[in-house]
């Protein structure tokens, strides 16, 4: 079928496609410059088949809550009647849509001391959160971990049940030599893993800020080593995991690595850790072996040159 040249005879398919790409790109840029309100919908919404499994009404309502919620906290206060008026539906229909979103783990509804219900958007993928105790502690001790456990148990309705607790450590990395160093603050934190009823995992990280003088007995390790943590959970020692300093688990770009750890540790058999080398944890001045402060490769090279056959 012949095409009517409404846009001019000089326009070909390539020009039209380029124009469409440019149109969309500029539209996005315009909205960004104007800081237009938006609702972020991540690709995982499709990959988790939420897009596929939600019926039309519940999906439309989820988008509605997304557009009216605060962009920072995902909170909205629209009443069922307000929502029903918007969609031109009966309130019982909106109630049904809400029930399906709650079942899917996408929203949480509560009165929250207000006349109208408050709606919270709930994350639908795994995440990392910083965890703080309810009271101030003078030391990183067992009282601290008990405080953190209590805080999480009180919020089990939001985060789910605790399924694992681990102690993570790695040395700092010298900015010039790019080698591990014990002369700078190490990365030392507790990682509590909770699991919601819908299977979503959350890694709750608490940095042990009063443990800067603590470390492991080796400066150089191959990817992963394990140690006996001084902390207890359910009357059992918490698993201690030391990783290579190159992972830089305190940096902003380490979230993907941390999420991978959470996924692995959530279903981990404790015996799996036995395959890794064992190191000692304690005061650096007491446990760090001086001979380990030189990089293994350099040490081996020196032995080859001056050692015995």
XYZ file of C-alpha atoms in Angstrom:
309
model
C 0.000 0.000 0.000
C 1.367 3.387 -1.008
C 2.217 5.805 1.814
C 0.728 9.294 1.676
C 3.664 11.733 2.045
C 2.010 13.939 4.675
C 5.361 14.632 6.361
C 7.040 15.522 3.101
C 8.687 13.592 0.341
C 12.164 14.040 1.787
C 11.435 12.053 4.993
C 12.433 8.401 5.130
C 11.954 5.755 7.808
C 15.375 6.464 9.315
C 14.552 10.148 9.759
C 11.288 9.309 11.443
C 12.902 6.829 13.861
C 15.651 9.283 14.745
C 13.052 11.969 15.349
C 11.099 9.678 17.684
C 14.246 8.840 19.671
C 15.202 12.477 19.937
C 11.638 13.451 20.867
C 11.535 11.018 23.803
C 15.060 11.871 24.986
C 14.319 15.576 24.978
C 10.987 15.029 26.723
C 12.752 13.148 29.528
C 15.362 15.873 29.795
C 12.693 18.583 29.932
C 10.894 16.807 32.775
C 14.171 16.287 34.599
C 15.091 19.968 34.324
C 11.631 20.974 35.553
C 11.880 18.363 38.347
C 8.459 17.043 37.393
C 7.010 14.544 39.912
C 7.419 10.923 38.869
C 6.869 7.388 40.098
C 9.735 4.917 39.676
C 8.704 1.498 38.409
C 11.706 -0.800 38.139
C 12.132 -3.541 35.528
C 12.010 -6.138 38.292
C 8.266 -5.412 38.503
C 7.974 -7.217 35.165
C 10.678 -9.818 35.876
C 8.916 -10.894 39.085
C 5.725 -11.280 36.996
C 3.848 -8.745 39.103
C 2.879 -7.025 35.861
C 1.622 -10.345 34.516
C -0.225 -11.587 37.599
C -1.975 -8.462 38.894
C -5.415 -8.004 37.437
C -6.247 -4.771 35.642
C -7.952 -3.065 38.563
C -5.242 -3.817 41.133
C -2.536 -2.732 38.675
C -4.304 0.567 37.991
C -4.688 1.157 41.730
C -0.984 0.416 42.327
C -0.070 3.037 39.741
C -2.491 5.446 41.414
C -0.852 4.935 44.822
C 2.543 5.402 43.182
C 1.577 8.730 41.634
C -0.030 10.179 44.780
C 2.560 8.876 47.274
C 5.500 10.876 48.537
C 8.493 10.205 46.306
C 10.856 9.780 49.271
C 8.775 7.567 51.570
C 5.992 6.021 49.444
C 3.234 7.264 51.773
C -0.245 8.487 50.786
C -3.451 9.310 52.700
C -6.179 9.104 50.047
C -9.410 7.607 51.383
C -11.244 4.774 49.659
C -14.019 7.202 48.777
C -11.542 9.587 47.129
C -10.069 6.714 45.135
C -13.521 5.423 44.188
C -14.507 8.880 42.945
C -11.365 9.063 40.816
C -11.962 5.689 39.154
C -15.753 6.145 39.083
C -16.160 2.833 40.936
C -17.962 1.566 44.025
C -15.961 1.577 47.282
C -16.323 -2.215 47.545
C -14.511 -2.507 44.192
C -11.628 -0.408 45.538
C -11.597 -2.564 48.681
C -11.145 -5.619 46.468
C -8.258 -4.030 44.570
C -6.595 -3.026 47.837
C -6.908 -6.576 49.163
C -5.121 -7.934 46.081
C -2.271 -5.427 46.462
C -1.871 -6.332 50.126
C -1.819 -10.048 49.213
C 0.860 -9.337 46.601
C 3.008 -7.597 49.233
C 2.967 -4.301 47.357
C 1.219 -2.066 49.911
C 0.599 -1.831 53.656
C -2.508 -0.087 55.041
C -2.993 1.278 58.559
C -5.044 3.902 60.380
C -1.862 5.460 61.795
C -3.788 7.774 64.176
C -5.582 9.409 61.254
C -9.244 9.433 60.214
C -8.331 7.989 56.839
C -6.135 4.979 56.208
C -2.465 5.550 55.400
C -1.054 3.564 52.486
C 2.627 2.608 52.331
C 4.247 1.320 49.163
C 6.318 -1.779 49.996
C 9.571 -2.613 48.136
C 9.183 -5.688 45.946
C 12.874 -6.657 45.635
C 15.677 -7.391 48.086
C 17.289 -4.405 49.777
C 20.013 -3.233 52.174
C 19.127 -1.066 55.168
C 21.240 0.532 57.888
C 20.236 -0.640 61.356
C 20.620 1.379 64.551
C 20.035 0.269 68.169
C 17.199 1.707 70.239
C 19.585 3.036 72.883
C 23.180 4.216 73.106
C 25.888 1.633 73.809
C 29.370 2.355 75.113
C 30.845 -0.739 73.479
C 30.213 -3.183 70.653
C 29.194 -6.044 72.905
C 26.485 -8.650 73.403
C 24.104 -6.043 74.818
C 24.311 -4.223 71.479
C 23.370 -7.276 69.427
C 20.482 -8.040 71.766
C 19.228 -4.479 71.298
C 19.428 -4.825 67.510
C 17.663 -8.202 67.557
C 14.870 -6.787 69.718
C 14.406 -3.853 67.328
C 14.035 -6.187 64.358
C 11.670 -8.544 66.164
C 9.383 -5.639 67.017
C 9.214 -4.801 63.306
C 8.753 -8.362 62.043
C 5.424 -7.309 60.528
C 7.358 -5.011 58.179
C 10.672 -6.771 57.611
C 9.831 -10.402 58.285
C 11.610 -12.865 60.564
C 15.369 -12.964 61.200
C 16.794 -15.950 59.327
C 20.535 -15.335 59.733
C 23.052 -13.113 61.481
C 26.660 -12.812 60.311
C 29.692 -10.722 61.255
C 31.495 -9.247 58.219
C 35.051 -7.862 58.231
C 37.631 -6.612 55.787
C 40.761 -4.492 56.080
C 40.971 -0.952 54.762
C 42.775 -0.447 51.469
C 45.723 1.931 51.221
C 44.977 4.613 48.628
C 48.521 4.679 47.244
C 49.723 1.105 47.353
C 46.234 -0.398 46.804
C 47.192 -2.964 49.432
C 45.372 -3.889 52.666
C 46.433 -1.923 55.716
C 45.776 -2.154 59.446
C 46.750 1.486 59.968
C 43.337 2.728 58.798
C 39.861 1.913 60.094
C 38.734 -1.516 58.881
C 35.229 -2.329 57.673
C 33.507 -4.218 60.462
C 29.751 -4.751 60.657
C 26.946 -7.073 61.685
C 24.536 -8.185 58.967
C 21.055 -9.299 59.997
C 19.031 -10.992 57.253
C 15.245 -10.975 57.451
C 12.768 -12.649 55.126
C 9.199 -11.538 54.487
C 6.379 -13.999 53.925
C 6.514 -13.215 50.188
C 10.193 -14.239 50.064
C 11.702 -10.738 49.823
C 15.025 -10.491 51.688
C 16.401 -7.522 53.611
C 19.993 -7.131 54.791
C 20.175 -4.919 57.891
C 23.703 -3.595 58.374
C 25.084 -2.194 61.623
C 28.634 -0.841 61.525
C 30.694 -1.686 64.606
C 32.074 1.822 65.050
C 33.663 1.060 68.414
C 35.648 -1.892 67.062
C 38.247 -0.037 65.007
C 41.062 -1.718 66.947
C 39.753 -5.195 66.151
C 40.771 -7.266 63.181
C 41.878 -10.693 61.985
C 45.184 -12.529 62.185
C 46.014 -12.229 58.475
C 46.405 -9.093 56.417
C 46.200 -10.903 53.083
C 43.447 -13.432 52.408
C 42.213 -15.237 49.302
C 38.729 -13.817 48.722
C 37.097 -15.291 51.856
C 38.175 -16.499 55.289
C 36.110 -17.350 58.371
C 36.542 -16.527 62.039
C 34.827 -17.042 65.373
C 32.854 -13.887 66.122
C 32.610 -12.825 69.780
C 28.869 -12.213 69.304
C 26.120 -14.723 70.017
C 22.690 -15.183 68.447
C 20.274 -17.695 69.945
C 23.107 -18.806 72.260
C 25.289 -19.783 69.298
C 28.364 -17.932 67.952
C 27.620 -15.689 64.994
C 29.421 -16.769 61.820
C 32.375 -14.478 61.093
C 33.249 -13.880 57.435
C 36.322 -11.936 56.333
C 36.535 -10.857 52.701
C 39.252 -9.351 50.565
C 39.665 -5.588 50.975
C 39.056 -4.999 47.260
C 35.312 -5.506 47.785
C 35.082 -2.198 49.699
C 31.769 -3.056 51.306
C 31.304 0.375 52.829
C 31.329 2.216 49.506
C 28.110 3.331 47.820
C 28.738 1.131 44.790
C 28.894 -2.045 46.916
C 25.107 -2.485 47.208
C 24.944 -5.067 44.420
C 27.736 -7.076 46.090
C 25.962 -6.886 49.460
C 22.677 -8.014 47.916
C 24.479 -10.997 46.438
C 25.848 -11.835 49.879
C 22.374 -11.571 51.404
C 21.003 -13.946 48.761
C 23.785 -16.484 49.361
C 23.678 -16.257 53.153
C 19.885 -16.528 53.346
C 19.848 -20.179 52.361
C 23.373 -21.081 53.440
C 24.211 -24.374 55.075
C 26.606 -23.596 57.940
C 28.948 -26.373 56.802
C 29.637 -24.475 53.568
C 31.853 -22.050 55.470
C 34.163 -24.891 56.542
C 35.755 -24.891 53.074
C 37.366 -21.507 53.765
C 40.569 -20.784 55.675
C 40.174 -20.082 59.394
C 41.617 -16.890 60.899
C 41.517 -15.427 64.384
C 39.552 -12.308 65.354
C 40.488 -10.000 68.203
C 42.496 -6.917 69.060
C 44.785 -6.222 66.107
C 47.738 -5.763 68.453
C 47.156 -9.273 69.804
C 46.176 -11.353 66.772
C 47.785 -9.884 63.644
C 50.813 -11.956 62.679
C 53.695 -9.604 61.847
C 55.065 -11.913 59.134
C 51.734 -11.547 57.303
C 52.148 -7.804 56.832
C 54.134 -8.316 53.613
C 52.307 -9.222 50.426
C 52.628 -12.994 49.793
C 53.884 -12.605 46.207
C 56.739 -10.323 47.252
C 57.610 -12.576 50.175
C 57.743 -15.607 47.904
C 59.981 -13.782 45.421
C 62.467 -12.902 48.182
C 62.512 -16.513 49.384
C 63.297 -17.686 45.850
C 66.288 -15.347 45.623
C 67.863 -15.871 49.027
C 66.344 -19.057 50.407
C 67.680 -22.558 50.543
C 66.976 -25.183 47.898
